[in-house]
């Protein structure tokens, strides 16, 4: 059974903290993505990676960075968390872009 | 940049047929896919169209017209469990291959 696993289901962090969201996939996919989901806005692409150590900015990269040191792991970093980063964060991976993407269960992050 | 438009909400009755439209604007178009997401769950893949025409998978079908930058998801024999959000997504090669999602259509199925 294919799987994308996100390290936490729920997180509460304080403003200004550095936050790490981890994502691991076991399908040997080259493409991995981080989205945030907010009501009425759908899924907005933060960053994506098509290979180890490669990263590309999505539509809303400000305030975020990513790391892909190993093929199976893609980490999202909030350098200094702010309340407007309170959201649901979804990680996904796929073999080829626009084909079937597999999502993790999401991390609901609250920044207080 | 890229943009996708789909209706925010659709309501239909059990047993009926519903069509959810999606129009998109992007360069480097690769393909159109559809996802279903139930409340509290992760999006799950439904279908993918790279070429013009209709793809059928059970009760669900998806259509693409590349010349019109348009696609739709057709759900037949609606069931209560089909109540969910449906997202269209485009794959595009714009400074890297990426998948961009629409804002989603909330489908309510009534008895």
Short mmCIF file of C-alpha atoms in Angstrom, two decimals:
data_model
loop_
_atom_site.label_atom_id
_atom_site.label_comp_id
_atom_site.label_asym_id
_atom_site.label_seq_id
_atom_site.Cartn_x
_atom_site.Cartn_y
_atom_site.Cartn_z
CA UNK A 1 0.00 0.00 0.00
CA UNK A 2 1.53 3.27 -1.11
CA UNK A 3 2.05 5.80 1.57
CA UNK A 4 2.88 9.44 2.20
CA UNK A 5 3.40 10.11 5.87
CA UNK A 6 3.46 13.50 7.53
CA UNK A 7 5.16 13.66 10.88
CA UNK A 8 2.37 15.38 12.81
CA UNK A 9 -1.39 15.59 12.44
CA UNK A 10 -1.76 18.62 14.68
CA UNK A 11 0.78 21.22 15.77
CA UNK A 12 0.53 24.34 17.90
CA UNK A 13 3.46 26.74 17.73
CA UNK A 14 4.18 30.22 18.99
CA UNK A 15 4.77 33.24 16.81
CA UNK A 16 8.43 33.52 15.88
CA UNK A 17 9.25 29.85 16.36
CA UNK A 18 11.02 27.88 13.66
CA UNK A 19 8.76 25.04 12.57
CA UNK A 20 9.67 21.85 10.72
CA UNK A 21 7.06 19.79 8.89
CA UNK A 22 8.33 16.44 7.68
CA UNK A 23 7.02 14.29 4.86
CA UNK A 24 8.17 10.83 3.85
CA UNK A 25 7.02 8.75 0.88
CA UNK A 26 7.77 5.10 0.22
CA UNK A 27 7.03 4.98 -3.52
CA UNK A 28 10.41 6.11 -4.86
CA UNK A 29 8.72 9.15 -6.44
CA UNK A 30 10.91 11.91 -7.77
CA UNK A 31 8.32 14.68 -7.49
CA UNK A 32 7.23 15.98 -4.12
CA UNK A 33 5.08 18.97 -3.23
CA UNK A 34 4.01 21.07 -0.29
CA UNK A 35 0.59 22.76 -0.37
CA UNK A 36 -1.38 24.72 2.12
CA UNK A 37 -5.14 24.49 2.16
CA UNK A 38 -7.39 27.27 3.39
CA UNK A 39 -11.19 27.47 3.10
CA UNK A 40 -12.28 28.82 -0.27
CA UNK A 41 -8.74 28.96 -1.62
CA UNK A 42 -8.13 25.35 -2.54
CA UNK A 43 -4.65 23.95 -2.41
CA UNK A 44 -1.92 26.50 -3.00
CA UNK A 45 1.55 25.34 -3.97
CA UNK A 46 4.31 26.47 -1.65
CA UNK A 47 7.34 24.58 -2.95
CA UNK A 48 8.05 21.52 -5.02
CA UNK A 49 10.99 19.30 -5.75
CA UNK A 50 11.66 17.06 -8.73
CA UNK A 51 14.86 15.49 -7.47
CA UNK A 52 17.11 15.24 -4.46
CA UNK A 53 18.53 18.63 -3.48
CA UNK A 54 16.40 20.31 -6.16
CA UNK A 55 13.66 22.73 -5.19
CA UNK A 56 11.44 25.20 -6.97
CA UNK A 57 9.20 27.93 -5.64
CA UNK A 58 5.50 27.53 -6.03
CA UNK A 59 2.92 30.29 -5.88
CA UNK A 60 3.30 31.28 -2.22
CA UNK A 61 6.87 30.58 -1.06
CA UNK A 62 7.29 33.65 1.13
CA UNK A 63 8.04 32.76 4.72
CA UNK A 64 8.84 29.13 3.87
CA UNK A 65 11.84 27.09 2.85
CA UNK A 66 12.29 23.41 2.03
CA UNK A 67 14.89 20.71 2.19
CA UNK A 68 15.23 17.52 0.15
CA UNK A 69 18.35 15.70 1.23
CA UNK A 70 16.98 12.24 0.48
CA UNK A 71 14.60 11.13 -2.24
CA UNK A 72 11.95 9.92 0.16
CA UNK A 73 11.91 12.95 2.46
CA UNK A 74 10.73 16.50 1.80
CA UNK A 75 10.72 18.95 4.67
CA UNK A 76 8.90 22.27 4.91
CA UNK A 77 10.39 24.90 7.19
CA UNK A 78 8.67 27.96 8.56
CA UNK A 79 11.61 30.18 9.39
CA UNK A 80 9.69 32.38 11.83
CA UNK A 81 6.10 31.27 12.26
CA UNK A 82 3.39 33.91 12.02
CA UNK A 83 -0.32 33.74 12.73
CA UNK A 84 -1.15 34.01 9.02
CA UNK A 85 0.60 30.69 8.52
CA UNK A 86 -2.08 28.94 10.52
CA UNK A 87 -3.39 26.45 7.99
CA UNK A 88 -3.64 22.84 6.87
CA UNK A 89 -0.41 21.72 5.21
CA UNK A 90 -0.48 18.86 2.73
CA UNK A 91 2.45 16.98 1.29
CA UNK A 92 2.13 15.02 -1.94
CA UNK A 93 4.29 12.93 -4.23
CA UNK A 94 3.89 11.64 -7.75
CA UNK A 95 5.80 9.75 -10.36
CA UNK A 96 4.99 12.16 -13.21
CA UNK A 97 3.53 15.61 -12.83
CA UNK A 98 -0.26 15.86 -13.25
CA UNK A 99 -0.64 12.11 -13.01
CA UNK A 100 -1.77 10.45 -9.82
CA UNK A 101 -0.46 12.29 -6.79
CA UNK A 102 -0.60 10.71 -3.36
CA UNK A 103 -1.24 12.94 -0.39
CA UNK A 104 -0.36 12.67 3.24
CA UNK A 105 -3.07 13.12 5.84
CA UNK A 106 -2.09 16.72 6.41
CA UNK A 107 -0.76 18.72 9.32
CA UNK A 108 -3.07 21.25 10.88
CA UNK A 109 -0.76 23.96 12.15
CA UNK A 110 -1.95 26.63 14.53
CA UNK A 111 0.35 29.56 15.26
CA UNK A 112 -0.56 31.49 18.38
CA UNK B 1 0.93 32.61 -14.16
CA UNK B 2 -1.64 29.89 -13.97
CA UNK B 3 -5.29 30.06 -13.06
CA UNK B 4 -8.12 27.57 -12.76
CA UNK B 5 -11.80 28.30 -12.40
CA UNK B 6 -14.45 25.93 -11.15
CA UNK B 7 -17.81 26.53 -9.47
CA UNK B 8 -17.64 26.88 -5.72
CA UNK B 9 -20.69 24.77 -5.01
CA UNK B 10 -23.04 22.32 -6.72
CA UNK B 11 -26.11 20.57 -5.32
CA UNK B 12 -27.75 17.49 -6.84
CA UNK B 13 -30.07 14.68 -5.80
CA UNK B 14 -29.21 11.08 -5.25
CA UNK B 15 -29.26 9.07 -8.46
CA UNK B 16 -28.80 12.12 -10.67
CA UNK B 17 -25.91 13.12 -12.93
CA UNK B 18 -23.76 16.16 -12.19
CA UNK B 19 -21.06 17.88 -14.20
CA UNK B 20 -18.33 19.99 -12.62
CA UNK B 21 -16.57 22.28 -15.07
CA UNK B 22 -13.03 23.55 -14.97
CA UNK B 23 -11.41 26.18 -17.16
CA UNK B 24 -7.73 26.87 -16.95
CA UNK B 25 -5.05 29.23 -18.14
CA UNK B 26 -1.46 28.13 -18.15
CA UNK B 27 1.55 27.84 -20.35
CA UNK B 28 3.34 24.53 -20.72
CA UNK B 29 0.13 22.56 -20.18
CA UNK B 30 0.79 18.93 -19.39
CA UNK B 31 -2.55 17.45 -18.35
CA UNK B 32 -5.68 17.86 -16.26
CA UNK B 33 -6.51 15.74 -13.26
CA UNK B 34 -9.34 15.53 -10.73
CA UNK B 35 -9.29 14.84 -7.01
CA UNK B 36 -11.93 14.15 -4.40
CA UNK B 37 -11.62 15.26 -0.81
CA UNK B 38 -14.00 14.37 2.00
CA UNK B 39 -14.13 16.55 5.09
CA UNK B 40 -11.15 15.84 7.29
CA UNK B 41 -9.50 13.66 4.68
CA UNK B 42 -6.70 13.98 2.18
CA UNK B 43 -7.36 14.54 -1.53
CA UNK B 44 -7.54 11.32 -3.51
CA UNK B 45 -6.94 10.97 -7.21
CA UNK B 46 -9.90 10.34 -9.52
CA UNK B 47 -8.75 10.76 -13.10
CA UNK B 48 -6.22 12.24 -15.49
CA UNK B 49 -6.56 13.55 -19.06
CA UNK B 50 -3.57 14.40 -21.18
CA UNK B 51 -5.33 14.23 -24.52
CA UNK B 52 -8.68 15.53 -25.76
CA UNK B 53 -11.64 13.33 -25.10
CA UNK B 54 -13.48 11.41 -22.46
CA UNK B 55 -11.96 9.06 -19.87
CA UNK B 56 -14.37 6.79 -18.04
CA UNK B 57 -13.76 5.10 -14.72
CA UNK B 58 -16.88 3.49 -13.34
CA UNK B 59 -19.43 6.14 -12.36
CA UNK B 60 -16.94 8.93 -12.94
CA UNK B 61 -15.85 10.34 -16.30
CA UNK B 62 -13.53 13.20 -17.13
CA UNK B 63 -13.32 15.21 -20.31
CA UNK B 64 -10.65 17.50 -21.73
CA UNK B 65 -10.59 19.96 -24.61
CA UNK B 66 -7.09 21.39 -24.91
CA UNK B 67 -8.12 23.87 -27.59
CA UNK B 68 -10.77 25.32 -25.26
CA UNK B 69 -8.64 25.04 -22.10
CA UNK B 70 -11.62 23.31 -20.56
CA UNK B 71 -12.45 20.10 -18.84
CA UNK B 72 -15.18 18.60 -16.73
CA UNK B 73 -15.83 15.81 -14.28
CA UNK B 74 -19.05 13.89 -14.74
CA UNK B 75 -20.49 11.94 -11.84
CA UNK B 76 -23.31 9.52 -12.62
CA UNK B 77 -25.76 7.69 -10.36
CA UNK B 78 -24.92 10.02 -7.53
CA UNK B 79 -24.70 8.54 -4.07
CA UNK B 80 -24.73 10.28 -0.71
CA UNK B 81 -21.09 9.31 -0.22
CA UNK B 82 -20.18 11.45 -3.25
CA UNK B 83 -20.77 14.55 -1.13
CA UNK B 84 -17.27 16.00 -1.01
CA UNK B 85 -15.06 18.67 -2.52
CA UNK B 86 -13.74 18.11 -6.02
CA UNK B 87 -10.59 19.77 -7.31
CA UNK B 88 -9.33 20.10 -10.83
CA UNK B 89 -5.56 20.36 -11.18
CA UNK B 90 -3.31 21.18 -14.10
CA UNK B 91 0.16 19.89 -14.63
CA UNK B 92 2.33 22.54 -16.21
CA UNK B 93 5.93 23.02 -17.16
CA UNK B 94 6.63 26.59 -16.13
CA UNK B 95 10.07 26.74 -14.66
CA UNK B 96 9.76 23.20 -13.48
CA UNK B 97 7.04 20.61 -13.71
CA UNK B 98 4.37 21.34 -11.15
CA UNK B 99 0.73 20.62 -10.34
CA UNK B 100 -1.57 23.55 -9.60
CA UNK B 101 -5.00 23.06 -8.03
CA UNK B 102 -8.23 24.96 -8.41
CA UNK B 103 -10.17 26.28 -5.42
CA UNK B 104 -12.47 23.27 -5.41
CA UNK B 105 -16.18 22.60 -5.92
CA UNK B 106 -18.23 21.54 -2.95
CA UNK B 107 -20.78 18.91 -4.03
CA UNK B 108 -23.85 18.36 -1.88
CA UNK B 109 -25.89 15.26 -2.67
CA UNK B 110 -29.43 15.31 -1.30
CA UNK B 111 -31.73 12.37 -0.74
#
